[in-house]
Tab-separated table of C-alpha atoms (C1' of nucleotides) in Angstrom:
chain	number	residue	atom	x	y	z
A	977	MET	CA	33.306	108.509	21.075
A	978	VAL	CA	36.300	106.869	22.718
A	979	GLU	CA	35.687	103.558	24.265
A	980	GLN	CA	36.267	102.897	27.822
A	981	THR	CA	39.706	102.479	28.863
A	982	PRO	CA	42.097	99.477	28.778
A	983	GLN	CA	43.222	100.621	32.230
A	984	ARG	CA	39.970	100.333	34.104
A	985	LYS	CA	41.479	97.409	35.914
A	986	SER	CA	44.124	99.221	37.503
A	987	PRO	CA	42.575	102.578	38.181
A	988	ASP	CA	44.853	105.398	38.477
A	989	ARG	CA	47.920	103.520	39.759
A	990	LEU	CA	49.193	103.644	36.070
A	991	ASP	CA	49.286	107.413	36.165
A	992	ALA	CA	51.480	107.152	39.243
A	993	VAL	CA	53.566	104.445	37.841
A	994	PHE	CA	54.393	106.185	34.583
A	995	HIS	CA	54.681	109.241	36.207
A	996	ALA	CA	57.213	107.902	38.615
A	997	LEU	CA	59.038	106.223	35.426
A	998	SER	CA	59.168	109.824	33.962
A	999	ASP	CA	62.027	110.971	35.871
A	1000	PRO	CA	65.741	109.758	35.386
A	1001	THR	CA	66.592	110.000	39.080
A	1002	ARG	CA	63.823	107.463	39.884
A	1003	ARG	CA	64.512	105.262	37.074
A	1004	LEU	CA	68.335	105.119	38.132
A	1005	MET	CA	66.903	104.218	41.628
A	1006	LEU	CA	64.953	101.408	40.368
A	1007	ARG	CA	67.925	100.309	38.594
A	1008	SER	CA	69.850	100.205	41.863
A	1009	LEU	CA	66.911	98.352	43.433
A	1010	ALA	CA	67.167	95.824	40.742
A	1011	GLY	CA	70.499	94.876	42.403
A	1012	GLY	CA	68.902	94.163	45.543
A	1013	ASP	CA	67.229	95.885	48.426
A	1014	ARG	CA	68.662	99.309	49.516
A	1015	THR	CA	68.100	101.703	52.344
A	1016	VAL	CA	67.128	105.256	51.323
A	1017	GLY	CA	70.472	106.526	52.239
A	1018	GLU	CA	71.859	103.934	49.643
A	1019	LEU	CA	69.523	105.107	47.014
A	1020	ALA	CA	70.015	108.576	47.644
A	1021	ALA	CA	73.880	108.433	47.892
A	1022	PRO	CA	74.823	108.349	44.133
A	1023	PHE	CA	72.997	111.822	43.360
A	1024	ARG	CA	74.198	115.593	44.027
A	1025	MET	CA	70.899	116.373	45.310
A	1026	SER	CA	70.150	116.809	49.017
A	1027	PHE	CA	69.349	113.830	51.059
A	1028	ALA	CA	65.746	115.146	51.492
A	1029	GLY	CA	65.335	115.797	47.830
A	1030	ALA	CA	66.187	112.173	47.135
A	1031	ALA	CA	63.865	110.928	49.767
A	1032	LYS	CA	61.135	112.556	48.065
A	1033	HIS	CA	61.900	110.475	44.913
A	1034	VAL	CA	61.689	107.588	46.947
A	1035	LYS	CA	58.559	108.485	48.455
A	1036	THR	CA	56.983	109.014	45.043
A	1037	LEU	CA	58.357	105.564	44.033
A	1038	GLU	CA	56.526	104.100	47.059
A	1039	ARG	CA	53.252	106.213	46.288
A	1040	SER	CA	53.450	104.800	42.827
A	1041	GLY	CA	53.601	101.095	44.031
A	1042	LEU	CA	56.714	100.466	42.323
A	1043	ILE	CA	58.619	99.843	45.755
A	1044	ARG	CA	57.683	98.863	49.148
A	1045	ARG	CA	59.552	100.139	52.413
A	1046	THR	CA	59.890	98.096	55.757
A	1047	VAL	CA	61.321	100.061	58.744
A	1048	ARG	CA	63.918	98.144	60.570
A	1049	GLY	CA	65.033	100.243	63.444
A	1050	ARG	CA	66.026	103.772	61.935
A	1051	THR	CA	66.846	102.382	58.608
A	1052	HIS	CA	64.110	102.098	55.955
A	1053	ILE	CA	64.643	99.271	53.545
A	1054	CYS	CA	63.352	99.645	50.049
A	1055	ARG	CA	62.616	96.639	47.718
A	1056	LEU	CA	60.991	96.411	44.357
A	1057	GLU	CA	57.341	95.717	44.111
A	1058	PRO	CA	56.811	93.896	40.721
A	1059	ALA	CA	53.002	94.137	40.639
A	1060	ALA	CA	52.952	97.581	39.883
A	1061	LEU	CA	55.304	97.261	36.976
A	1062	ALA	CA	53.402	94.479	35.664
A	1063	ASN	CA	50.367	96.880	35.326
A	1064	ALA	CA	52.234	99.045	33.158
A	1065	ASN	CA	53.999	96.127	31.181
A	1066	ALA	CA	50.210	95.018	30.678
A	1067	TRP	CA	49.685	98.249	29.307
A	1068	PHE	CA	52.477	98.122	26.731
A	1069	ARG	CA	51.370	94.625	25.986
A	1070	TYR	CA	47.852	95.741	25.321
A	1071	TYR	CA	48.855	98.439	22.714
A	1072	ALA	CA	51.482	96.126	21.178
A	1073	ARG	CA	48.475	94.143	19.700
A	1074	PHE	CA	47.768	97.576	17.580
A	1075	TRP	CA	51.326	98.271	17.004
A	1076	GLU	CA	52.455	94.753	16.110
A	1077	GLN	CA	53.607	95.745	12.682
A	1078	SER	CA	55.937	98.274	13.922
A	1079	LEU	CA	56.723	96.384	17.009
A	1080	ASP	CA	58.801	93.762	15.089
A	1081	ALA	CA	60.457	96.621	13.555
A	1082	LEU	CA	61.123	97.517	16.976
A	1083	GLU	CA	62.377	94.084	17.881
A	1084	ALA	CA	64.836	94.505	15.042
A	1085	VAL	CA	66.069	97.591	16.829
A	1086	LEU	CA	66.443	95.876	20.168
A	1087	ARG	CA	68.431	93.140	18.376
A	1088	GLU	CA	70.550	95.622	16.591
A	1089	GLU	CA	72.537	95.358	20.087
A	1090	ASP	CA	73.657	91.633	18.882
A	1091	ALA	CA	73.511	91.701	15.382
A	1092	ALA	CA	74.772	95.314	15.020
A	1093	ARG	CA	76.940	94.396	12.091
A	1094	GLY	CA	77.490	91.038	10.475
A	1095	LYS	CA	74.377	90.097	8.818
A	1096	PRO	CA	72.680	92.679	6.700
A	1097	SER	CA	69.560	90.512	6.767
A	1098	ARG	CA	67.510	93.581	6.391
A	1099	LYS	CA	64.203	91.866	6.338
A	1100	ALA	CA	62.778	94.562	4.178
A	1101	ARG	CA	59.433	94.484	5.777
A	1102	LYS	CA	57.281	95.949	3.261
A	1103	LEU	CA	57.307	99.265	5.184
A	1104	PRO	CA	53.687	99.045	5.774
A	1105	GLN	CA	51.306	100.976	3.693
A	1106	GLN	CA	49.721	103.073	6.359
A	1107	LYS	CA	46.400	102.783	4.928
A	1108	ASP	CA	45.120	99.277	6.396
A	1109	ARG	CA	47.360	99.116	9.180
A	1110	LEU	CA	45.842	97.518	12.405
A	1111	ASN	CA	42.540	97.351	11.331
A	1112	GLU	CA	42.126	93.500	10.708
A	1113	HIS	CA	43.854	92.826	13.951
A	1114	HIS	CA	41.478	94.237	16.473
B	137	MET	CA	79.442	99.726	37.987
B	138	VAL	CA	76.119	101.144	36.886
B	139	GLU	CA	75.819	101.186	33.342
B	140	GLN	CA	73.551	103.576	31.570
B	141	THR	CA	72.353	100.741	29.512
B	142	PRO	CA	68.956	101.227	28.258
B	143	GLN	CA	68.536	105.157	27.974
B	144	ARG	CA	71.650	106.016	26.166
B	145	LYS	CA	69.854	105.423	22.676
B	146	SER	CA	67.320	108.386	23.003
B	147	PRO	CA	68.738	110.472	25.719
B	148	ASP	CA	65.972	112.380	27.344
B	149	ARG	CA	62.969	111.148	25.061
B	150	LEU	CA	62.271	108.418	27.805
B	151	ASP	CA	61.289	111.131	29.877
B	152	ALA	CA	59.051	112.455	27.560
B	153	VAL	CA	57.516	109.228	26.803
B	154	PHE	CA	56.824	108.180	30.355
B	155	HIS	CA	55.510	111.443	31.090
B	156	ALA	CA	53.209	111.466	28.199
B	157	LEU	CA	51.876	108.160	29.281
B	158	SER	CA	51.390	109.329	32.759
B	159	ASP	CA	48.050	111.235	31.710
B	160	PRO	CA	44.918	109.110	31.123
B	161	THR	CA	43.714	111.797	28.678
B	162	ARG	CA	46.741	111.140	26.514
B	163	ARG	CA	46.626	107.415	27.094
B	164	LEU	CA	43.102	107.680	25.508
B	165	MET	CA	44.251	109.380	22.604
B	166	LEU	CA	46.848	107.039	22.108
B	167	ARG	CA	44.241	104.378	22.243
B	168	SER	CA	42.103	106.339	19.732
B	169	LEU	CA	45.124	106.570	17.617
B	170	ALA	CA	45.431	102.734	17.735
B	171	GLY	CA	42.502	102.519	15.599
B	172	GLY	CA	43.715	104.668	12.923
B	173	ASP	CA	44.912	108.072	12.147
B	174	ARG	CA	43.050	110.936	13.716
B	175	THR	CA	42.655	114.652	13.339
B	176	VAL	CA	43.427	116.940	16.141
B	177	GLY	CA	39.579	117.536	16.487
B	178	GLU	CA	38.773	113.994	16.429
B	179	LEU	CA	41.317	113.317	19.279
B	180	ALA	CA	39.795	116.204	21.172
B	181	ALA	CA	36.085	115.394	20.488
B	182	PRO	CA	35.463	112.781	23.298
B	183	PHE	CA	36.685	114.909	25.975
B	184	ARG	CA	34.729	117.702	27.823
B	185	MET	CA	37.741	120.040	28.087
B	186	SER	CA	38.157	122.882	25.628
B	187	PHE	CA	39.428	122.200	22.164
B	188	ALA	CA	42.773	124.036	23.039
B	189	GLY	CA	43.191	122.075	26.202
B	190	ALA	CA	42.853	118.902	24.152
B	191	ALA	CA	45.416	120.150	21.648
B	192	LYS	CA	47.885	120.834	24.259
B	193	HIS	CA	47.591	116.992	25.195
B	194	VAL	CA	48.097	116.370	21.458
B	195	LYS	CA	51.142	118.399	21.232
B	196	THR	CA	52.531	116.717	24.416
B	197	LEU	CA	52.209	113.442	22.871
B	198	GLU	CA	53.926	115.129	19.563
B	199	ARG	CA	56.892	116.373	21.374
B	200	SER	CA	57.442	112.955	23.073
B	201	GLY	CA	57.765	111.449	19.803
B	202	LEU	CA	54.704	109.203	20.499
B	203	ILE	CA	52.957	110.647	17.611
B	204	ARG	CA	53.681	112.311	14.547
B	205	ARG	CA	51.601	114.921	12.597
B	206	THR	CA	51.117	116.013	8.917
B	207	VAL	CA	49.211	119.029	8.020
B	208	ARG	CA	46.870	118.462	5.005
B	209	GLY	CA	44.998	121.501	4.384
B	210	ARG	CA	43.495	123.235	7.558
B	211	THR	CA	43.380	119.656	9.206
B	212	HIS	CA	46.296	118.067	11.189
B	213	ILE	CA	46.318	114.433	10.991
B	214	CYS	CA	48.036	112.600	13.516
B	215	ARG	CA	49.304	109.200	13.585
B	216	LEU	CA	51.121	106.682	15.911
B	217	GLU	CA	54.786	106.776	15.781
B	218	PRO	CA	56.084	103.480	17.427
B	219	ALA	CA	59.752	104.270	17.616
B	220	ALA	CA	59.402	106.174	20.566
B	221	LEU	CA	57.226	103.649	22.290
B	222	ALA	CA	59.930	101.164	21.372
B	223	ASN	CA	62.379	102.723	23.669
B	224	ALA	CA	60.143	102.626	26.615
B	225	ASN	CA	59.167	99.043	25.699
B	226	ALA	CA	63.038	98.309	25.834
B	227	TRP	CA	63.283	99.904	29.371
B	228	PHE	CA	60.668	97.444	30.491
B	229	ARG	CA	62.478	94.410	28.642
B	230	TYR	CA	65.885	95.704	30.457
B	231	TYR	CA	64.351	95.518	33.783
B	232	ALA	CA	62.001	92.562	33.361
B	233	ARG	CA	65.084	90.424	34.171
B	234	PHE	CA	65.331	91.988	37.564
B	235	TRP	CA	61.993	91.796	38.195
B	236	GLU	CA	61.552	88.217	37.642
B	237	GLN	CA	64.459	87.826	40.243
B	238	SER	CA	62.462	89.165	42.903
B	239	LEU	CA	59.270	87.404	41.710
B	240	ASP	CA	60.347	83.580	41.907
B	241	ALA	CA	63.580	82.087	42.144
B	242	LEU	CA	66.252	84.229	41.955
B	243	GLU	CA	68.792	81.869	41.543
B	244	ALA	CA	67.624	81.137	37.807
B	245	VAL	CA	68.366	84.684	36.787
B	246	LEU	CA	71.610	84.668	38.756
B	247	ARG	CA	72.789	81.559	37.154
B	248	GLU	CA	72.091	82.780	33.844
B	249	GLU	CA	73.989	85.898	34.703
B	250	ASP	CA	76.841	84.790	36.631
B	251	ALA	CA	77.529	81.099	35.987
B	252	ALA	CA	78.629	81.985	32.557
B	253	ARG	CA	81.380	84.165	34.185
B	254	GLY	CA	82.099	81.568	36.884
B	255	LYS	CA	81.010	83.777	39.891
B	256	PRO	CA	79.677	81.469	42.230
B	257	SER	CA	77.274	82.161	45.265
B	258	ARG	CA	76.170	85.718	45.234
B	259	LYS	CA	74.360	87.879	47.538
B	260	ALA	CA	72.211	90.327	45.632
B	261	ARG	CA	72.051	92.529	48.750
B	262	LYS	CA	75.590	93.402	48.587
B	263	LEU	CA	75.919	97.214	47.972
B	264	PRO	CA	77.940	97.830	44.814
B	265	GLN	CA	80.447	100.475	44.815
B	266	GLN	CA	78.190	103.124	43.353
B	267	LYS	CA	80.027	105.861	44.891
B	268	ASP	CA	80.978	106.886	41.540
B	269	ARG	CA	78.827	109.137	39.603
B	270	LEU	CA	75.685	108.061	38.026
B	271	ASN	CA	73.903	111.483	38.462
B	272	GLU	CA	73.375	113.865	35.524
B	273	HIS	CA	72.794	112.757	31.932
B	274	HIS	CA	71.212	109.282	31.471
C	549	DG	C1'	34.677	137.875	-1.893
C	550	DC	C1'	32.162	135.790	2.617
C	551	DG	C1'	31.533	132.750	6.205
C	552	DA	C1'	32.311	128.463	8.442
C	553	DT	C1'	35.870	125.321	9.867
C	554	DA	C1'	40.262	123.590	11.989
C	555	DT	C1'	43.627	124.673	14.495
C	556	DT	C1'	47.512	127.232	16.892
C	557	DC	C1'	48.766	130.950	19.918
C	558	DA	C1'	49.104	134.163	24.050
C	559	DA	C1'	47.865	135.377	28.292
C	560	DC	C1'	46.374	133.784	32.304
C	561	DC	C1'	45.115	130.864	36.403
C	562	DA	C1'	45.468	127.044	40.200
C	563	DC	C1'	48.241	123.799	41.421
C	564	DA	C1'	51.663	120.138	41.373
C	565	DT	C1'	56.449	119.295	40.935
C	566	DG	C1'	61.380	119.251	41.953
C	567	DG	C1'	64.516	121.123	44.479
C	568	DT	C1'	66.190	123.489	48.702
C	569	DT	C1'	67.173	124.488	53.907
C	570	DG	C1'	66.392	123.901	58.677
C	571	DA	C1'	64.277	121.583	62.238
C	572	DG	C1'	62.796	117.388	64.676
C	573	DC	C1'	62.705	112.576	66.188
C	574	DA	C1'	63.894	107.786	67.243
C	575	DA	C1'	67.580	104.466	67.139
C	576	DA	C1'	72.391	103.003	67.538
C	577	DC	C1'	76.934	103.775	69.471
C	578	DG	C1'	80.540	104.647	72.911
D	646	DC	C1'	74.162	109.745	79.534
D	647	DG	C1'	75.113	112.453	75.057
D	648	DT	C1'	76.186	112.274	70.080
D	649	DT	C1'	75.771	110.802	65.778
D	650	DT	C1'	73.325	108.423	62.399
D	651	DG	C1'	69.029	107.596	59.280
D	652	DC	C1'	65.317	109.441	58.108
D	653	DT	C1'	61.005	112.383	58.070
D	654	DC	C1'	58.662	116.747	58.244
D	655	DA	C1'	57.489	121.508	57.198
D	656	DA	C1'	58.340	125.837	54.956
D	657	DC	C1'	59.556	127.904	51.023
D	658	DC	C1'	60.819	128.852	46.191
D	659	DA	C1'	61.149	128.324	41.012
D	660	DT	C1'	59.287	126.278	37.414
D	661	DG	C1'	56.077	123.114	35.074
D	662	DT	C1'	51.446	121.425	34.008
D	663	DG	C1'	46.709	121.283	32.958
D	664	DG	C1'	43.071	123.772	32.177
D	665	DT	C1'	40.590	127.970	30.798
D	666	DT	C1'	39.432	131.942	27.715
D	667	DG	C1'	40.105	135.100	23.543
D	668	DA	C1'	42.060	136.227	19.840
D	669	DA	C1'	44.658	135.230	15.257
D	670	DT	C1'	45.610	132.146	11.056
D	671	DA	C1'	44.658	129.518	7.325
D	672	DT	C1'	41.624	126.799	4.578
D	673	DC	C1'	37.519	124.880	2.484
D	674	DG	C1'	32.646	125.768	0.652
D	675	DC	C1'	29.673	128.672	-1.439
DNA sequence: GCGATATTCAACCACATGGTTGAGCAAACG
DNA sequence: CGTTTGCTCAACCATGTGGTTGAATATCGC
């Protein structure tokens, strides 16, 4: 039997957050919002799709809680809402515990950007014997 | 300019990864896998849905790259494949700095980013010239 | 061999999703 | 005032998704 979920604290918002993130258009919109608040029109502009189509994506982001919108006159200004992302990030952190061994391998991947060449430090992390992994760590 | 930064490594895998994570059943399966390798039957057992239904979820996880399966006899053993998760985690890392900016003192982040380049006061609100395409293929 | 086990596969269903178009509506502009 | 702007809404369509059932396919135990 599978234990009760680690996501019980943020009930089903995680579903919406991850779903929102699963679309490249919406990720790019978030990326744009990372540079500052944007109107729906500004968010929609870069995409080839219709305005209403892009506005749907904005609404999806809003429903997920990732962004918030304030109406000012006829323009709707969107801004990031970091709380929702924090939940998803917490999810990753939770699982990072279990995947710790592989996670420092992934750290290496992330650093590859900086240390792409230069040092062949190659930590040779013993390429884990998949037998005893993550059982001692809770 | 909108750089395609974090997604370029595994082109559309991010879509699949976030999509896989957007379902609570699949997240619970991942949680089970965090405790060790599992057969498809073991993964499916805790859920009230049909076996074939659960097996579909397993397949979705596999397609996303989050898990890998090795066939041994008639049983299929699934194990976590953290590399895919690494990309999603990298995505979070990338956006974390923008998020912090809206969370607390944005000047700190701006200083770290721009002071090195010598660009003084900066209004993040300014709309960048993103008229150029960022649609398609990210 | 036989039968039980572990799994995939195919067909099907209800419904959500991503996209379109066209209309409608409130606010800003001249 | 009327017209344009910014945006939502509703209808529609194609495809995808989560779920079912009923096979079919290997494999293990006897």
